XYZ file of C-alpha atoms in Angstrom:
494
model
C 0.207 -0.118 0.096
C 1.265 3.431 -0.792
C -0.212 6.839 0.596
C 0.033 10.311 -0.327
C -1.236 13.570 1.201
C -2.038 16.343 -1.771
C -2.607 19.966 -0.899
C -4.874 21.791 -3.532
C -3.748 21.203 -6.360
C -7.048 20.351 -8.431
C -8.555 22.442 -11.011
C -11.703 23.841 -10.247
C -12.984 25.534 -13.270
C -16.592 25.110 -12.395
C -16.894 26.493 -8.750
C -17.392 29.377 -7.921
C -17.301 31.089 -4.142
C -20.143 29.763 -1.757
C -18.556 30.114 1.252
C -17.789 33.793 2.345
C -13.571 33.307 3.243
C -10.609 35.362 2.568
C -8.811 31.991 1.883
C -9.541 28.335 1.088
C -7.128 25.651 1.614
C -8.492 22.141 0.431
C -8.057 19.190 2.764
C -7.164 16.330 0.709
C -6.017 12.945 0.689
C -4.943 9.710 -1.978
C -4.828 6.543 -0.726
C -3.333 3.854 -3.098
C -4.377 -0.104 -2.772
C -2.185 -1.575 -5.455
C -3.330 -4.985 -5.008
C -7.263 -4.030 -5.421
C -9.589 -2.793 -7.165
C -13.357 -1.769 -6.742
C -16.972 -1.486 -7.869
C -18.033 -1.212 -4.680
C -19.324 2.455 -3.239
C -17.632 4.398 -0.484
C -19.566 5.102 2.642
C -18.690 7.090 5.671
C -19.210 7.129 9.405
C -16.703 7.571 12.225
C -14.828 4.572 13.560
C -11.963 5.862 15.424
C -14.232 8.030 17.393
C -12.108 11.229 16.362
C -14.813 13.214 15.150
C -13.854 12.762 11.559
C -16.523 10.483 9.124
C -14.221 7.366 7.955
C -14.660 5.930 4.621
C -15.446 2.403 3.953
C -15.043 0.700 0.398
C -15.403 -2.903 -0.533
C -12.486 -4.107 -2.384
C -11.886 -6.488 -5.024
C -9.252 -8.420 -6.802
C -10.048 -10.546 -10.521
C -13.121 -12.984 -10.241
C -12.247 -16.054 -7.724
C -9.009 -14.309 -6.885
C -8.502 -13.919 -3.042
C -7.803 -10.285 -1.957
C -6.486 -9.206 1.457
C -8.043 -5.372 0.831
C -11.714 -6.669 0.381
C -13.202 -4.574 2.957
C -11.203 -1.229 3.929
C -11.822 1.461 6.101
C -9.647 4.494 5.790
C -9.181 7.529 8.526
C -11.239 10.155 7.003
C -8.859 12.873 8.261
C -5.585 11.635 6.716
C -6.931 8.523 4.251
C -4.704 6.099 6.531
C -5.912 2.705 6.286
C -7.435 1.927 9.840
C -8.136 -1.920 8.893
C -8.883 -3.991 6.258
C -10.409 -7.426 5.824
C -9.441 -10.444 3.295
C -11.696 -12.306 1.096
C -11.424 -15.403 -1.314
C -13.703 -13.452 -3.828
C -14.984 -9.880 -4.796
C -16.725 -7.534 -2.456
C -19.404 -5.998 -5.004
C -21.982 -4.658 -2.418
C -21.817 -1.284 -0.399
C -21.556 -1.176 2.864
C -24.760 -0.994 5.178
C -23.936 0.627 8.728
C -25.382 -0.252 11.854
C -24.297 -0.579 15.612
C -24.908 -4.551 16.903
C -22.222 -4.448 19.177
C -23.380 -1.813 21.406
C -20.161 0.293 21.544
C -21.586 3.460 19.859
C -19.568 2.940 16.467
C -21.476 1.491 13.815
C -20.660 -1.756 12.107
C -20.208 -2.609 8.785
C -22.460 -5.275 6.605
C -21.219 -5.829 3.198
C -21.728 -8.684 0.371
C -20.206 -10.149 -2.728
C -19.509 -12.868 -5.098
C -19.288 -16.758 -4.069
C -21.769 -16.245 -1.125
C -19.785 -13.793 0.545
C -21.433 -11.526 3.306
C -19.283 -10.321 6.445
C -20.571 -8.447 9.836
C -17.475 -6.421 10.555
C -16.499 -4.596 14.090
C -16.432 -0.978 12.936
C -14.301 -0.133 15.407
C -11.505 -3.054 15.642
C -12.202 -4.599 12.103
C -12.694 -7.977 13.396
C -15.081 -10.114 11.712
C -18.483 -10.461 13.962
C -20.032 -13.015 11.563
C -19.601 -14.675 7.939
C -22.744 -15.770 6.240
C -20.305 -18.844 4.732
C -16.743 -18.776 5.470
C -13.994 -20.064 3.167
C -13.877 -23.523 2.636
C -11.507 -25.076 0.526
C -13.763 -28.145 -0.548
C -16.229 -25.988 -2.386
C -16.502 -25.150 -5.789
C -16.837 -21.745 -5.995
C -16.393 -21.661 -9.796
C -18.846 -24.177 -10.750
C -21.449 -24.688 -7.809
C -24.710 -22.859 -9.124
C -26.019 -22.775 -4.988
C -23.199 -20.348 -4.421
C -24.357 -16.960 -5.587
C -23.671 -13.347 -5.141
C -24.655 -10.939 -2.043
C -25.365 -7.321 -2.892
C -26.356 -3.961 -0.608
C -28.510 -4.839 2.133
C -31.133 -2.976 4.040
C -32.460 -3.223 7.704
C -35.548 -4.462 9.118
C -36.449 -4.239 12.440
C -35.670 -7.360 14.750
C -37.628 -10.780 13.587
C -36.058 -13.285 15.807
C -36.229 -12.095 19.423
C -32.587 -11.312 19.564
C -32.968 -7.296 20.178
C -31.175 -6.751 17.281
C -32.336 -5.433 13.708
C -32.119 -7.894 10.848
C -30.960 -7.613 7.108
C -32.811 -8.468 3.798
C -31.093 -8.680 0.930
C -30.882 -9.892 -2.833
C -29.079 -13.420 -3.432
C -28.164 -14.482 -6.978
C -26.378 -14.377 -10.485
C -24.011 -16.920 -11.738
C -20.813 -16.193 -12.955
C -20.539 -18.825 -15.450
C -24.210 -17.822 -17.540
C -22.900 -16.714 -21.194
C -24.628 -14.417 -23.185
C -28.266 -15.882 -24.078
C -28.019 -18.395 -21.820
C -31.489 -18.625 -20.221
C -30.538 -21.754 -17.966
C -29.648 -19.872 -14.850
C -29.999 -20.454 -11.222
C -32.847 -18.902 -9.440
C -32.253 -15.846 -7.182
C -33.158 -15.454 -3.760
C -34.625 -13.072 -1.331
C -32.999 -13.496 2.323
C -33.225 -12.269 5.709
C -30.251 -12.689 7.596
C -30.050 -12.114 11.414
C -28.192 -8.632 12.470
C -26.276 -10.147 15.491
C -25.390 -13.870 13.931
C -25.654 -14.097 10.488
C -28.357 -16.594 10.671
C -30.663 -17.487 7.703
C -34.237 -16.076 8.898
C -35.864 -16.877 5.827
C -34.355 -17.442 2.123
C -37.262 -17.930 -0.626
C -36.469 -17.964 -4.357
C -37.779 -15.702 -6.461
C -41.241 -16.273 -7.708
C -40.102 -16.311 -11.571
C -37.391 -18.520 -11.265
C -35.312 -15.912 -12.683
C -31.659 -14.729 -11.372
C -31.292 -11.294 -9.442
C -28.977 -8.343 -9.226
C -31.292 -5.885 -7.436
C -30.341 -4.767 -4.011
C -33.952 -5.108 -2.629
C -35.525 -1.621 -0.603
C -37.800 -2.038 2.588
C -40.883 0.514 2.454
C -44.017 0.948 3.880
C -46.367 2.771 1.636
C -49.370 2.937 4.561
C -50.519 -0.949 4.088
C -47.233 -2.736 6.397
C -43.835 -2.674 5.439
C -43.043 -4.352 2.063
C -40.068 -5.386 -0.003
C -39.160 -4.286 -3.291
C -37.220 -6.339 -5.643
C -36.039 -7.490 -9.533
C -35.236 -10.050 -11.280
C -33.462 -11.003 -14.760
C -30.474 -9.248 -16.274
C -28.575 -8.195 -19.525
C -30.339 -10.236 -21.425
C -33.122 -12.494 -19.657
C -36.258 -11.385 -18.898
C -37.677 -10.442 -15.671
C -39.659 -8.355 -13.641
C -39.619 -5.932 -10.692
C -42.202 -6.879 -7.589
C -43.094 -5.912 -4.395
C -44.001 -8.258 -1.431
C -45.149 -7.887 2.189
C -42.045 -8.726 4.152
C -44.433 -10.971 6.404
C -44.809 -12.686 3.286
C -40.871 -13.378 2.553
C -40.575 -14.051 6.858
C -43.096 -16.858 6.269
C -41.096 -18.272 3.367
C -43.401 -17.106 0.546
C -43.338 -14.995 -2.339
C -46.105 -15.876 -4.168
C -48.340 -12.973 -3.136
C -45.590 -10.961 -4.847
C -46.871 -8.163 -7.420
C -45.597 -7.024 -10.390
C -44.443 -3.545 -10.301
C -42.525 -2.932 -14.063
C -42.389 -5.888 -16.762
C -38.581 -5.999 -17.994
C -39.871 -6.923 -21.348
C -37.214 -9.456 -22.993
C -34.362 -8.123 -20.118
C -34.662 -7.378 -16.765
C -33.821 -5.434 -13.713
C -30.438 -4.384 -12.265
C -30.260 -1.258 -10.620
C -32.403 -0.822 -7.684
C -34.875 1.543 -7.997
C -35.657 5.016 -6.247
C -38.687 5.662 -3.876
C -40.028 9.487 -3.630
C -42.770 11.064 -4.020
C -44.348 12.007 -7.894
C -48.035 12.418 -6.624
C -48.042 14.782 -3.731
C -50.224 12.397 -1.861
C -47.631 11.613 0.929
C -46.744 7.848 -0.367
C -43.632 7.499 -2.137
C -43.530 5.884 -5.861
C -41.283 3.851 -7.320
C -38.931 4.848 -10.236
C -36.459 1.999 -11.931
C -34.461 1.822 -14.614
C -35.196 -1.082 -16.851
C -31.961 -3.048 -18.201
C -33.665 -2.264 -21.839
C -33.251 1.494 -21.847
C -36.388 2.597 -20.157
C -37.090 4.963 -16.773
C -40.557 3.617 -15.502
C -42.317 5.613 -12.700
C -45.242 3.790 -10.780
C -47.840 4.775 -8.148
C -46.987 3.553 -4.844
C -50.384 3.570 -3.499
C -52.143 2.396 -6.667
C -48.805 0.287 -8.279
C -50.318 1.948 -11.623
C -47.922 3.113 -14.194
C -47.671 6.815 -14.252
C -44.947 7.456 -17.103
C -42.461 5.714 -18.752
C -39.468 7.549 -20.778
C -36.240 6.510 -22.356
C -34.060 7.396 -25.748
C -35.074 5.691 -28.837
C -32.862 3.016 -30.297
C -30.786 0.262 -28.804
C -29.695 1.652 -25.213
C -29.304 -0.538 -22.084
C -28.643 0.571 -18.187
C -27.482 -0.636 -15.614
C -27.139 2.859 -13.715
C -29.646 4.065 -10.649
C -31.220 7.260 -11.698
C -30.569 10.276 -9.309
C -33.556 12.537 -8.729
C -33.765 16.354 -8.088
C -35.841 19.204 -8.683
C -34.227 20.229 -12.258
C -36.964 21.652 -14.004
C -40.442 23.366 -13.522
C -41.533 24.887 -10.277
C -44.012 22.033 -9.663
C -41.696 20.762 -6.721
C -42.173 16.983 -8.256
C -38.782 15.440 -8.465
C -37.088 15.085 -12.265
C -34.762 12.249 -12.989
C -30.902 12.327 -14.429
C -30.672 8.882 -15.838
C -27.867 7.640 -18.081
C -28.198 5.013 -20.654
C -25.412 3.007 -22.739
C -25.541 2.408 -26.850
C -25.713 -0.711 -27.471
C -25.708 -3.865 -24.634
C -22.451 -4.587 -22.699
C -19.720 -5.357 -23.639
C -20.431 -3.601 -26.409
C -21.403 -0.279 -25.603
C -20.256 2.666 -27.640
C -21.108 5.319 -25.663
C -23.261 6.816 -23.167
C -26.508 9.276 -23.258
C -27.161 11.204 -20.539
C -31.042 12.479 -20.069
C -33.118 14.537 -18.039
C -36.405 13.440 -17.534
C -39.437 15.335 -15.914
C -40.637 14.116 -13.213
C -44.268 14.926 -13.391
C -44.829 14.110 -17.135
C -42.141 11.458 -17.940
C -40.878 13.792 -21.003
C -37.283 14.200 -21.745
C -36.119 17.859 -21.260
C -32.267 16.953 -22.660
C -30.027 14.712 -23.489
C -26.155 14.798 -24.178
C -23.617 11.928 -25.156
C -20.486 11.681 -22.861
C -18.104 8.796 -22.329
C -18.214 5.046 -22.572
C -19.345 2.533 -20.417
C -19.908 2.544 -16.734
C -22.327 1.966 -13.957
C -21.459 4.334 -11.536
C -24.848 6.533 -10.335
C -24.612 10.205 -10.633
C -25.162 12.227 -7.183
C -27.059 15.672 -6.847
C -25.458 19.101 -5.110
C -25.720 22.663 -5.903
C -21.616 22.990 -7.557
C -21.777 26.379 -9.007
C -23.812 28.065 -5.909
C -26.710 29.542 -8.068
C -29.554 27.758 -5.756
C -30.347 25.053 -8.562
C -28.972 21.378 -8.152
C -26.481 20.600 -10.042
C -25.524 16.511 -11.016
C -22.213 14.770 -10.892
C -21.137 12.240 -12.699
C -18.279 9.326 -13.440
C -17.071 9.368 -17.091
C -14.736 6.698 -18.401
C -12.941 7.802 -21.593
C -11.042 5.742 -24.443
C -7.840 7.351 -26.403
C -6.793 5.612 -29.041
C -3.003 6.358 -29.754
C -0.883 4.958 -32.786
C -1.054 4.014 -36.609
C -2.901 1.460 -38.565
C 0.023 -0.700 -37.851
C -0.210 -0.764 -34.365
C -2.569 1.548 -31.736
C -3.143 0.934 -27.858
C -6.134 2.381 -26.333
C -5.562 4.431 -22.925
C -8.113 4.680 -20.657
C -9.158 7.512 -18.222
C -12.198 8.857 -15.870
C -13.359 12.092 -15.465
C -15.772 13.812 -13.364
C -18.766 16.225 -14.759
C -21.203 18.546 -13.516
C -24.323 19.251 -15.970
C -25.762 22.428 -14.298
C -29.275 22.344 -13.352
C -28.935 18.240 -14.847
C -28.377 19.549 -18.338
C -25.713 19.646 -20.971
C -23.115 21.023 -21.569
C -21.484 19.308 -19.014
C -18.569 20.969 -17.431
C -15.109 18.825 -15.840
C -15.027 19.279 -12.242
C -11.383 18.312 -11.617
C -8.526 17.194 -13.738
C -9.085 13.370 -15.006
C -7.467 10.413 -13.330
C -5.668 7.705 -15.456
C -7.528 4.563 -15.469
C -11.335 3.217 -15.084
C -14.176 3.784 -12.474
C -16.018 0.978 -13.021
C -19.346 1.149 -11.237
C -18.043 3.078 -7.999
C -20.579 6.222 -6.726
C -19.144 8.992 -5.618
C -19.726 9.839 -2.142
C -20.614 13.842 -1.351
C -20.351 14.737 2.149
C -18.589 16.810 5.131
C -15.967 14.499 6.950
C -14.448 17.009 9.236
C -17.824 18.950 9.701
C -16.079 22.466 8.574
C -19.187 22.797 6.614
C -17.344 22.583 3.114
C -18.268 19.667 0.819
C -15.930 16.628 0.581
C -15.966 14.197 -2.336
C -15.023 10.815 -1.998
C -14.198 8.972 -5.262
C -12.349 5.330 -6.199
C -11.170 4.381 -9.300
C -8.486 1.715 -10.672
C -5.480 3.281 -12.136
C -4.476 1.110 -15.053
C -4.963 2.876 -18.297
C -4.998 -0.258 -20.764
C -7.353 -2.691 -18.950
C -10.716 -1.754 -18.059
C -11.481 -4.464 -15.800
C -7.869 -4.272 -14.346
C -8.961 -4.894 -10.284
C -5.939 -3.597 -9.477
C -4.337 0.225 -8.580
C -7.229 1.485 -6.563
C -7.067 4.634 -5.569
C -9.652 6.262 -3.242
C -9.240 10.039 -3.127
C -11.001 12.652 -0.759
C -11.212 16.245 -2.535
C -12.827 19.126 -0.247
C -14.437 21.742 -2.711
C -15.143 25.497 -2.081
C -18.776 24.632 -1.857
C -21.332 24.405 0.991
C -21.858 20.516 2.224
C -25.738 21.538 3.375
C -26.603 21.997 -0.761
C -26.104 18.256 -1.130
C -29.633 16.676 -1.562
C -28.316 12.985 -3.050
C -25.035 11.884 -2.133
C -24.235 8.590 -2.422
C -25.080 5.077 -3.850
C -28.536 4.200 -2.996
C -29.464 8.419 -2.106
C -27.600 9.734 0.486
C -27.855 7.598 3.581
C -27.830 4.871 2.152
C -29.955 3.186 4.144
C -33.135 3.885 1.731
C -33.982 5.612 -1.388
C -36.894 7.558 -0.055
C -36.299 11.360 -0.211
């Protein structure tokens, strides 16, 4: 591991002074972990009791390769590693935080491939429990019962041990090839927050795979779980079901929220009130390139939007008040031209939340599945969208050429183009790590935490992980959607 701390050397051409001060000195750090990469997203909480929020992110090596830095906690003040936990395969979920040890410090709950799900003491980094500890006798490559865990959600205590429990999705078989419909069914699972014991494990009702991190919400008639099925080229749907049914071991009463068509669902939905009835509505980006809004009370479709042509998406949309004066949230969504892995470019679209009309669109970047985040970056009182962009540059001749990769951060003012570069580009790629907007030191200035992989040649290198803190001359209070699955990462409800 190498670690460097830098001064305020980033160019910030977009940013205007928002906080009145004579001087602004950015607190910044950069931590490199050579033997790991990431598609997990950072979250923040104070782990060492120094008053700074610290950063937690999942790490990954190549598929099925062990990784020492599978879960990493970084000191929010310096970027130094507080602790790291190893795993036998990639961590792909984003951490869920909650204190189950009673020491006043959040503990870390995070999942990944090969049935990996870990509960980690936030203060010490010791593993509290693990769903399936590594066993050399298991065939992690070919066993179709060893699937993947994604980002979990808290529910109330269901097993009487006075500790909240967790709902998560379990699915996805890495050896399944494009067009192969014979894939193992995914499951919804409830795990004990205290021990990791399986409280409930139920196959999804259509027998399809599952990748969607489920949401938990009470729409006014009891707690429900919203979950999805299908994938890149396997049909599936978005469903809702009473939590009590899942706990009773059945999903047969599930209702379809959105049909996926010939493809399914991968990105989690957004919950926000579009109809001003006090009930959250459901907005989902389907793999086949649609953004669909459904009334949370009646389950009726409100609208459907998306670009014409062959577009796919694996990216959560970001909500914000971008257009009109109706106080109805609008949505910034990203769509890839052509199916993965043959994505030509990314189209970024602003959708009016009241009507589903496409307000604007702009082409920028290649394939990525990091989600956009929202804050007022230019101090004009209107929310702006920050997106991660992967770029490719071909250098050479007809005889020999090389493709070099870089990743950038761009701001769409008011959710519309033309986009403006926020910082200097980074060498390498950001595959799917959503930036975190927060205030690590509580000084009122916005901290931007990013994660990327510094290999300029290989898109899926899973090495040279670089986690950075950039403090911006922007008020932290302007953040409205600050990280993966929302500013709090426990729920998408705004």
